[in-house]
XYZ file of C-alpha atoms in Angstrom:
279
model
C 73.596 -154.551 -70.230
C 71.713 -154.120 -66.954
C 74.401 -151.753 -65.689
C 74.350 -149.684 -68.899
C 70.539 -149.465 -68.849
C 70.564 -148.442 -65.199
C 73.145 -145.737 -65.886
C 71.123 -144.473 -68.856
C 67.926 -144.235 -66.764
C 69.788 -142.496 -63.979
C 71.232 -139.965 -66.418
C 67.773 -139.392 -67.921
C 66.230 -138.802 -64.471
C 68.981 -136.352 -63.596
C 68.456 -134.483 -66.863
C 64.702 -134.244 -66.244
C 65.303 -133.107 -62.663
C 67.730 -130.378 -63.764
C 65.289 -129.104 -66.411
C 62.488 -129.094 -63.833
C 64.626 -127.098 -61.400
C 65.471 -124.593 -64.142
C 61.790 -124.192 -65.098
C 60.634 -123.807 -61.500
C 63.421 -121.322 -60.771
C 62.479 -119.290 -63.851
C 58.833 -119.216 -62.765
C 59.809 -118.061 -59.290
C 61.947 -115.285 -60.751
C 59.121 -114.178 -63.074
C 56.563 -114.198 -60.287
C 58.906 -112.362 -57.935
C 59.713 -109.744 -60.574
C 56.016 -109.195 -61.318
C 55.300 -108.907 -57.622
C 58.188 -106.490 -57.218
C 56.975 -104.327 -60.115
C 53.477 -104.296 -58.688
C 54.891 -103.383 -55.295
C 57.024 -100.606 -56.788
C 54.065 -99.302 -58.774
C 51.959 -99.359 -55.628
C 54.680 -97.540 -53.687
C 55.004 -94.914 -56.407
C 51.238 -94.448 -56.545
C 51.129 -93.851 -52.790
C 54.104 -91.521 -53.052
C 52.439 -89.530 -55.816
C 49.161 -89.343 -53.933
C 50.970 -87.837 -50.962
C 53.109 -85.452 -53.007
C 50.177 -84.156 -55.047
C 47.822 -83.583 -52.139
C 46.844 -79.918 -51.884
C 48.128 -79.545 -48.303
C 51.538 -81.094 -49.031
C 54.212 -78.527 -48.062
C 57.332 -80.566 -47.258
C 59.897 -78.784 -49.437
C 62.870 -81.059 -48.737
C 60.787 -84.172 -49.309
C 59.295 -82.704 -52.489
C 62.782 -82.179 -53.905
C 63.811 -85.753 -53.109
C 60.599 -87.171 -54.570
C 60.980 -85.100 -57.744
C 64.575 -86.266 -58.217
C 63.645 -89.903 -57.650
C 60.627 -89.788 -59.960
C 62.499 -88.077 -62.780
C 65.331 -90.597 -62.557
C 62.912 -93.516 -62.754
C 60.728 -91.869 -65.403
C 63.761 -91.442 -67.674
C 64.142 -95.247 -67.770
C 60.557 -96.437 -67.386
C 57.537 -95.542 -69.514
C 55.357 -97.009 -66.777
C 56.706 -94.596 -64.169
C 56.560 -91.718 -66.647
C 52.882 -92.427 -67.269
C 52.183 -92.452 -63.524
C 53.975 -89.135 -63.076
C 52.204 -87.452 -65.985
C 48.823 -88.689 -64.799
C 49.517 -87.330 -61.316
C 50.550 -84.014 -62.810
C 47.278 -83.719 -64.734
C 45.098 -84.789 -61.835
C 46.668 -82.532 -59.202
C 47.326 -79.146 -60.840
C 46.767 -77.196 -57.615
C 49.875 -78.516 -55.933
C 52.474 -76.038 -57.168
C 55.155 -77.347 -54.796
C 55.185 -80.780 -56.441
C 55.226 -79.290 -59.946
C 57.920 -76.739 -59.050
C 60.580 -79.359 -58.383
C 59.354 -81.956 -60.850
C 58.952 -79.871 -64.011
C 62.487 -78.620 -64.804
C 63.865 -82.145 -65.360
C 60.589 -83.659 -66.563
C 60.371 -81.034 -69.312
C 63.691 -82.318 -70.693
C 62.440 -85.905 -70.949
C 62.386 -86.581 -74.743
C 59.326 -88.838 -74.617
C 56.407 -87.746 -76.817
C 54.161 -88.526 -73.874
C 55.529 -85.426 -72.150
C 54.805 -83.224 -75.177
C 51.294 -84.630 -75.589
C 50.539 -84.111 -71.902
C 51.757 -80.513 -72.079
C 49.596 -79.804 -75.136
C 46.611 -81.323 -73.355
C 47.221 -79.150 -70.293
C 47.267 -76.044 -72.500
C 43.685 -76.733 -73.571
C 42.491 -76.867 -69.969
C 40.349 -74.070 -68.545
C 42.438 -74.058 -65.345
C 45.306 -71.506 -65.186
C 47.537 -73.871 -63.175
C 47.151 -76.526 -65.872
C 47.989 -73.974 -68.550
C 51.059 -72.735 -66.657
C 52.401 -76.284 -66.285
C 51.855 -76.939 -69.990
C 53.612 -73.690 -70.923
C 56.613 -74.454 -68.725
C 57.065 -77.874 -70.296
C 56.701 -76.633 -73.879
C 59.047 -73.677 -73.251
C 61.838 -76.162 -72.477
C 61.289 -78.160 -75.678
C 61.641 -77.553 -79.390
C 58.442 -78.563 -81.153
C 59.385 -79.694 -84.673
C 56.638 -82.180 -85.531
C 54.091 -80.441 -87.814
C 51.051 -81.957 -86.089
C 52.366 -80.972 -82.673
C 53.100 -77.440 -83.902
C 49.565 -77.076 -85.203
C 48.153 -78.348 -81.910
C 50.365 -75.847 -80.082
C 49.191 -72.955 -82.262
C 45.522 -73.783 -81.730
C 46.060 -74.028 -77.980
C 47.884 -70.681 -77.922
C 45.186 -68.950 -79.972
C 42.697 -69.819 -77.246
C 44.976 -68.201 -74.650
C 45.228 -64.891 -76.567
C 42.146 -63.608 -74.830
C 41.647 -60.543 -72.654
C 39.896 -62.796 -70.142
C 42.829 -65.216 -69.850
C 44.880 -65.328 -66.661
C 47.518 -62.564 -66.804
C 50.367 -64.801 -65.661
C 49.398 -67.308 -68.346
C 49.505 -64.578 -71.010
C 52.921 -63.376 -69.788
C 54.259 -66.938 -69.990
C 52.862 -67.315 -73.504
C 55.036 -64.377 -74.625
C 58.044 -66.187 -73.176
C 57.121 -69.418 -74.959
C 56.776 -67.622 -78.313
C 60.417 -66.595 -78.074
C 61.509 -70.215 -77.644
C 59.718 -71.598 -80.702
C 59.978 -71.047 -84.447
C 57.075 -71.250 -86.876
C 56.364 -71.029 -90.586
C 55.584 -67.725 -92.317
C 51.913 -68.649 -92.511
C 51.898 -69.461 -88.806
C 53.486 -66.081 -88.028
C 50.638 -64.395 -89.900
C 48.087 -66.365 -87.893
C 49.883 -65.528 -84.641
C 49.893 -61.800 -85.436
C 46.167 -61.967 -86.138
C 45.390 -63.915 -82.969
C 47.393 -61.463 -80.833
C 45.370 -58.408 -81.913
C 42.899 -58.469 -78.963
C 45.790 -58.151 -76.497
C 46.581 -54.684 -77.904
C 43.536 -53.537 -75.936
C 44.324 -55.417 -72.737
C 43.852 -53.307 -69.574
C 47.248 -54.445 -68.252
C 49.911 -52.125 -69.726
C 52.646 -54.738 -69.509
C 50.610 -57.223 -71.532
C 49.709 -54.564 -74.093
C 53.371 -53.614 -74.421
C 54.474 -57.236 -74.856
C 51.750 -57.768 -77.446
C 53.189 -54.897 -79.534
C 56.600 -56.560 -79.686
C 55.138 -59.979 -80.455
C 52.897 -58.619 -83.212
C 55.767 -56.595 -84.684
C 57.845 -59.771 -84.796
C 55.176 -61.872 -86.496
C 53.335 -59.318 -88.695
C 53.324 -60.023 -92.414
C 51.481 -56.910 -93.627
C 50.803 -53.303 -92.616
C 47.258 -53.992 -91.491
C 48.519 -56.233 -88.692
C 50.580 -53.346 -87.273
C 47.783 -50.774 -87.147
C 46.859 -51.578 -83.536
C 50.416 -50.527 -82.635
C 50.266 -47.422 -84.819
C 47.008 -46.361 -83.131
C 48.844 -46.258 -79.796
C 50.899 -43.311 -81.065
C 47.729 -41.200 -80.873
C 47.043 -41.969 -77.195
C 48.141 -40.045 -74.097
C 50.045 -42.960 -72.546
C 53.751 -42.107 -72.874
C 54.949 -45.522 -71.665
C 52.877 -47.386 -74.248
C 53.872 -44.937 -76.992
C 57.512 -45.678 -76.217
C 56.805 -49.426 -76.488
C 54.924 -48.874 -79.760
C 57.811 -46.933 -81.308
C 60.339 -49.552 -80.198
C 58.165 -52.372 -81.553
C 57.732 -50.656 -84.920
C 61.502 -50.189 -85.139
C 61.913 -53.974 -84.919
C 59.448 -54.801 -87.698
C 60.443 -55.284 -91.325
C 56.917 -54.449 -92.514
C 56.547 -51.065 -94.215
C 53.459 -49.181 -95.368
C 52.126 -45.722 -96.209
C 49.835 -45.583 -93.161
C 52.728 -46.390 -90.837
C 54.960 -43.850 -92.597
C 52.387 -41.057 -92.323
C 51.762 -41.822 -88.647
C 55.503 -41.761 -87.894
C 55.943 -38.443 -89.742
C 53.114 -36.856 -87.780
C 54.524 -38.221 -84.535
C 58.069 -37.017 -85.286
C 56.776 -33.480 -85.965
C 54.555 -33.363 -82.876
C 56.225 -31.079 -80.356
C 54.127 -32.533 -77.517
C 55.866 -35.892 -77.799
C 59.076 -36.683 -75.927
C 62.294 -35.851 -77.732
C 63.517 -39.428 -77.404
C 60.391 -40.907 -78.991
C 60.417 -38.320 -81.774
C 64.059 -39.142 -82.498
C 63.198 -42.855 -82.613
C 60.362 -42.145 -85.058
C 62.716 -40.189 -87.312
C 65.210 -43.067 -87.173
C 62.554 -45.530 -88.355
C 61.633 -43.183 -91.216
C 65.193 -43.366 -92.569
C 64.474 -46.954 -93.598
C 61.577 -45.875 -95.861
């Protein structure tokens, strides 16, 4: 009996000791992992601070950092949040953004979309350009996100907006699809750009409006260009009108007058006559 009791107690002590070792080992692993995560987060924070500093110009290092961050951000929401925060807080460092954005824009996380939409509402052109680049690489299908995008874009359709921003908006519009009602709103919002002092922007606005217009009234700013002395813009106006499915008596009359005007180029007059065949 004494031997059996002794063996039982010994077995019990061993069992308790093993469980204690397991618990202690688990705690050590947890503490080490937490410490490691904190260390990694600290390292990444320092790395981001360096990479986003305005005077940072190390191209090779920037490429390596961008690759490393995108790889980690694709697997860690924590890293992704750090990267997006750095992007918002350091918009003036174009070198960092240049190498980071192409892959970051493809990250499917909604955090990326929300950050891009937020950047579009900024008053800073660099912020807006970053937001546009991200959105241009994504298909926005969520209705709330599409509405937020439209509102942000409407604010950029301003003569006072940065010209590079406006040019990039035209590129973004080609990458997204919208509802018929949204196309109407876009055509309305684009009207001020028909009077932009930059000819390239005016020309691009004609094509965008022609694509989105839902009624004749929305095309009148293009039609009015046919009466100006600027041959380049008249050519753009004719080409834009040829791509629109909207018809109307005012447009028809303007095209007839243009086609019969001997002072206009033969090519543009021929294009006007071609459009009239669809009436």
